[in-house]
Amino acid sequence: MSQRLMEVVLRPTSLILPVILVFLIVMGILLPSSIRSLLMEIMIFSIYGMAYDILFGFSNQFSYGQALFFGVGAYGVLLLALNLNADLWTAMLVAVMLSLVFAFVLGILAVRLSEAYFVIISVIFNMVFYLLALDWTWLTGGDDGLTFTVPPIPLGFASYSVYDPIVNYYFILFFVIATYLILKRIIDSPLGKILVSIRENEERAEFLGYNVIRYKLIAYIISAMFTGLSGTLYAIRTRYASADYFSLIMSADPIIWTLIGGAGTLIGPIVGVVILRILTYYISVWWRNYFILIGGLMILVLRVSPKGIVGYIASKIGVKF
Amino acid sequence: MLSELLMRMIFSLTNGIVWALVIALIALGLSFIFGLMEIINVAHGELYMIGAVLSWYGLVWFGNFWLGVIMASLIVGILGIVLERATLRPVEGRPAHTVIVTIGLSYILQQIVLATFGGWPQKMPDPLPVTVQFLNVKYPGYRLLVAGLSAFALIGVWLFLHRTSLGLWIRAAMQDKEMASAMGIPVSRVYMITFSIGAMLAALGGALAAPVVQVFYLMGLDILSVSFIVVIIGGLGSLKGTFVASLIINPLEGIMIILLTPTEARIVSLIAMAAVLLVRPKGLFGVIK
Amino acid sequence: MGRFLKSRLGINKLMAGLVVCVIVAAAVIGYFAYSLMKPPASAQPIKIGFLGDLTGALAVYGYSNQLVLSATIRKINAEGGIGGRSVELYIEDTETKVATAVLRMRKLIEYYDVDFIIGSQHSGINIATNPIAKELRTVTFQVGEASEITAEEGNRYVFRINNNVREQVLAGIEYAVKNVAEKWVTIVADYSWGWSNEEEFRRYAPEFGGEVLKSLRIPLGTKDFMPYLIQIPDEAEGVFYAFFFADFLSLIRDLNAVRPDLKHYCPICAPEGIDTEELGELFEGAYVLSWFPRYLSEYDTQYNREFRVAVGIDENGKEVKTGSTLTLSHSWSVWEAMYAIKRAIEESDWKSKEDNSDLIKTLEGIEFKESIEFPQGDKFIRAQDHQAFMRHFLMQVVNGKLMLVKVIPIEMAIYPPEVDYTKEPF
């Protein structure tokens, strides 16, 4: 088993990813602004997708309520900046920590539930936050939301403004790279391998002496923190947050990306994000009801290749994730 | 002062009971679908919505509301069969996957209705323009009729479950699939029929509710929440559980709305649902393990 | 072991090569696709971006607004465009969601390079997109109605040619209080638009001798209004409400059951998009404040006729082609917004977005006379808050139709500005 796991070191992709990375870094300045904006969107959601993969793809916990942490991240950074005049790093840090705290509290309750009940309770938790966000308009602006002026990024002696699209772009790029590297390290670490073994056969992992609940909780928290991070970046990018950031549609998105891209691969959700955001960007113009396509895609992909596109390609080529 | 509060409570209670019966009908389908096939049907609200939409078309094409109701229920029943065979059969037993499939279905159904029926909310004329004098207010007779019909339908379902062999099969399969299969019950056909009936009940609820709530392509969203709350608290696969839970939750929410805001009332219900899930996943009368 | 390694390496090389080819191919294809799909960077046409609510809760408004705006631009182009340049329309769907709208607005400006934006009907979307208008230096005409959009949430790049809640309530309040009822209960939808209506009514009613006995807030999507309606005080004579679509229908139905004696007064938003002739006694006799009469008979001017012909609306406010009830009382604003842009371009000699500051200054304080371009009536855009002020129409439902009772002159609806954008740098 461990030899196979070594193959999980995504060796074939070790060429693709650096290439894409270089491309992204270099093109940041050269790209037309619309593509840059689209890429920023894709990058932020990639973080959200990767975070979801840790939960679903690597520890087999299917949640239909991650938008809870997305919203916490978004509002965390917004409210701190708006009401407490916090600087950007502090605001982001607090927002991510808040995600951690909520994940810990909710995770303790939820993680031990079986698949069906875990889903349902993830929805309940999400809905409670969503309804509260709608209700507490004094805090959240409710459905209309709140706009805010994003504080500058302090780096040493200089400070950079996200209102410069190029700065915004590299800011997000930094976090995408960081997220990928950190999560990859986690997956390759003993912790990651334990998670995979739990995913493959939970009972056996239990017999082998692993405290399954504890590891699932850890995965849950890690996922929540990075989801919160993506929320902060999104609020910063849009200079805005609303109760909609907590909505179930926001929770459905990472499910769709991970499904279509491929769960348990870390890059799968990124592929899913790219395909779906580009689809939405272009198709929504000439087919108003394009959501039918997305719905159909979800059903189809699940039938044809539950491991998504990346899984499909990998199986054809003989690589195992 | 106090009597006004009391009056409002009595009103809410009455409305709550009327709704409880309709919701029980809708939630019942969800309960059985979930209980028997482990399908978390996120598209259940859309089935309700399509029931309402079809009953509207029935009224427009045939001029008869009740014909529209029957038509709507039957069409959605058939739709249920098609959906179960085509899309859900492969994922039964994997609740996570059923969520994905039914999310996809709900998107598709919503958009189809938006593209055909349109984004306009449609009003339906009152099928029973009679009122009943109730606490110096004219209470709409149609609502009482709907409550009665729903109760009637619930009794019908009960009779079906307990007095027919098909009903017996469903109950048996819910208790223990392997055993039922071993005893020669065609489990996969039972699945198909259960889903179809569940869809039909949702559509029936939608068709009956349409004149009260107006027909709108997004009307299924709220129904889904309350249905799931009822199902979880009442317990999977239990008609009695769904009935009782619905009769507790709906009037209670109705009263809570007076004291709190509706959002807060819903939050309370959700917390109650979470509590039940964590402490007693079977629900009040759950049949499934 | 060696074979194993070799097979791994083999897969590696093949895989690597394949992947590199795919990336290169994708990049090349992507580049060509992009340059093909991207509208040619022609300096000639003037590009208008429309953030329409084509799907979602406000789909009805989106449909109507798009219909009118398309017709406006067709007419302008048929008559030679603006300064010899043709006008191109780019439409993006907000899905009536703020998060989507924010992204689509950026797309309109960054991808299509639109010069101007005509916005969504949703107030929340307007509020969230206002900062983007300023950030991306694109003059935007919002059509939502929350007062804040041209007050504390606005900026120098935002304009509004239609009215807002404060203006609406102020316009009709005197008539309502003096002729309809003295003691009122207000019932509003429980979100910002509803609250605005409630606040403004409570603010202005006492100034004309009215009294608000009670205010109720009912959430959108409530199925049952009765538990709320029985709270209406017995002494209440009139009910002022702010709801729309299905909620409005449920409200009047339940009002009729609980308190059929009350006189109704509401803004046109309530019955907008709904055929009032089918409502029967539920809505009969209600007073409605409109800002563009639905029925031609109530405001029969040559301009109104021409306008309807150009868009394809019949004399009852329905679309000629499909018979659907449009949101005419709101959709006129996109017609006039487009003509306001045209007028501003012409008067400030605007050539490109570089000239925005001159265009903005031209719009600040501009006056429009009733004409085919401004069929709603005379109006002006106030310099300080970029808000337009216009006349209003007090209607009453008679035999199911909205009939004119009184025309309310412009001055009645003017309130003091709360901000001064003229002091804002560009």
PDB file of C-alpha atoms in Angstrom, chain A residues 134-138, chain B residues 8 256-263, chain C residues 185-203 212-222 224-233 239-243 247 251:
ATOM      1  CA  LEU A 134     -30.123  37.368   6.756  1.00  0.00           C
ATOM      2  CA  ASP A 135     -31.688  38.316  10.035  1.00  0.00           C
ATOM      3  CA  TRP A 136     -28.910  40.273  11.714  1.00  0.00           C
ATOM      4  CA  THR A 137     -28.862  43.002   9.143  1.00  0.00           C
ATOM      5  CA  TRP A 138     -27.346  45.395  11.651  1.00  0.00           C
TER       6      TRP A 138
ATOM      7  CA  ARG B   8     -53.130  35.742  17.022  1.00  0.00           C
ATOM      8  CA  MET B 256     -42.965  31.260  17.409  1.00  0.00           C
ATOM      9  CA  ILE B 257     -43.270  33.619  14.457  1.00  0.00           C
ATOM     10  CA  ILE B 258     -45.478  35.802  16.592  1.00  0.00           C
ATOM     11  CA  LEU B 259     -42.992  35.952  19.410  1.00  0.00           C
ATOM     12  CA  LEU B 260     -39.782  35.948  17.380  1.00  0.00           C
ATOM     13  CA  THR B 261     -39.081  36.744  13.775  1.00  0.00           C
ATOM     14  CA  PRO B 262     -39.768  34.053  11.194  1.00  0.00           C
ATOM     15  CA  THR B 263     -36.052  33.625  10.603  1.00  0.00           C
TER      16      THR B 263
ATOM     17  CA  VAL C 185     -51.177  51.130   9.516  1.00  0.00           C
ATOM     18  CA  THR C 186     -48.087  50.343   7.437  1.00  0.00           C
ATOM     19  CA  ILE C 187     -47.267  46.829   6.340  1.00  0.00           C
ATOM     20  CA  VAL C 188     -43.989  46.312   4.541  1.00  0.00           C
ATOM     21  CA  ALA C 189     -41.776  43.518   3.289  1.00  0.00           C
ATOM     22  CA  ASP C 190     -39.136  42.795   5.843  1.00  0.00           C
ATOM     23  CA  TYR C 191     -36.036  43.937   4.021  1.00  0.00           C
ATOM     24  CA  SER C 192     -34.390  47.209   3.079  1.00  0.00           C
ATOM     25  CA  TRP C 193     -36.846  48.267   0.401  1.00  0.00           C
ATOM     26  CA  GLY C 194     -39.776  47.632   2.716  1.00  0.00           C
ATOM     27  CA  TRP C 195     -38.098  49.345   5.637  1.00  0.00           C
ATOM     28  CA  SER C 196     -37.402  52.402   3.484  1.00  0.00           C
ATOM     29  CA  ASN C 197     -41.076  52.647   2.649  1.00  0.00           C
ATOM     30  CA  GLU C 198     -42.046  52.311   6.273  1.00  0.00           C
ATOM     31  CA  GLU C 199     -39.520  54.869   7.462  1.00  0.00           C
ATOM     32  CA  GLU C 200     -40.435  57.443   4.844  1.00  0.00           C
ATOM     33  CA  PHE C 201     -44.140  57.033   5.441  1.00  0.00           C
ATOM     34  CA  ARG C 202     -43.642  57.448   9.168  1.00  0.00           C
ATOM     35  CA  ARG C 203     -41.477  60.467   8.525  1.00  0.00           C
ATOM     36  CA  VAL C 212     -49.301  55.953  11.801  1.00  0.00           C
ATOM     37  CA  LEU C 213     -50.868  53.747  14.412  1.00  0.00           C
ATOM     38  CA  LYS C 214     -48.799  50.669  13.817  1.00  0.00           C
ATOM     39  CA  SER C 215     -46.075  49.346  11.549  1.00  0.00           C
ATOM     40  CA  LEU C 216     -45.809  45.707  10.596  1.00  0.00           C
ATOM     41  CA  ARG C 217     -42.913  44.013   8.870  1.00  0.00           C
ATOM     42  CA  ILE C 218     -43.593  40.717   7.159  1.00  0.00           C
ATOM     43  CA  PRO C 219     -40.857  38.590   5.603  1.00  0.00           C
ATOM     44  CA  LEU C 220     -40.801  37.888   1.899  1.00  0.00           C
ATOM     45  CA  GLY C 221     -42.309  34.579   0.990  1.00  0.00           C
ATOM     46  CA  THR C 222     -44.687  34.451   3.940  1.00  0.00           C
ATOM     47  CA  ASP C 224     -49.887  33.408   5.661  1.00  0.00           C
ATOM     48  CA  PHE C 225     -50.457  37.033   6.418  1.00  0.00           C
ATOM     49  CA  MET C 226     -53.336  36.540   8.802  1.00  0.00           C
ATOM     50  CA  PRO C 227     -51.396  36.244  12.033  1.00  0.00           C
ATOM     51  CA  TYR C 228     -49.876  39.609  11.255  1.00  0.00           C
ATOM     52  CA  LEU C 229     -52.992  41.262   9.952  1.00  0.00           C
ATOM     53  CA  ILE C 230     -55.046  40.676  13.037  1.00  0.00           C
ATOM     54  CA  GLN C 231     -52.666  43.025  14.786  1.00  0.00           C
ATOM     55  CA  ILE C 232     -54.048  45.928  12.827  1.00  0.00           C
ATOM     56  CA  PRO C 233     -55.613  48.368  15.289  1.00  0.00           C
ATOM     57  CA  VAL C 239     -53.293  50.599   5.073  1.00  0.00           C
ATOM     58  CA  PHE C 240     -50.057  51.490   3.291  1.00  0.00           C
ATOM     59  CA  TYR C 241     -48.140  48.497   2.052  1.00  0.00           C
ATOM     60  CA  ALA C 242     -44.959  47.685   0.189  1.00  0.00           C
ATOM     61  CA  PHE C 243     -44.862  44.177  -1.286  1.00  0.00           C
ATOM     62  CA  ASP C 247     -46.587  38.383  -1.502  1.00  0.00           C
ATOM     63  CA  LEU C 251     -51.521  40.155   1.266  1.00  0.00           C
TER      64      LEU C 251
END
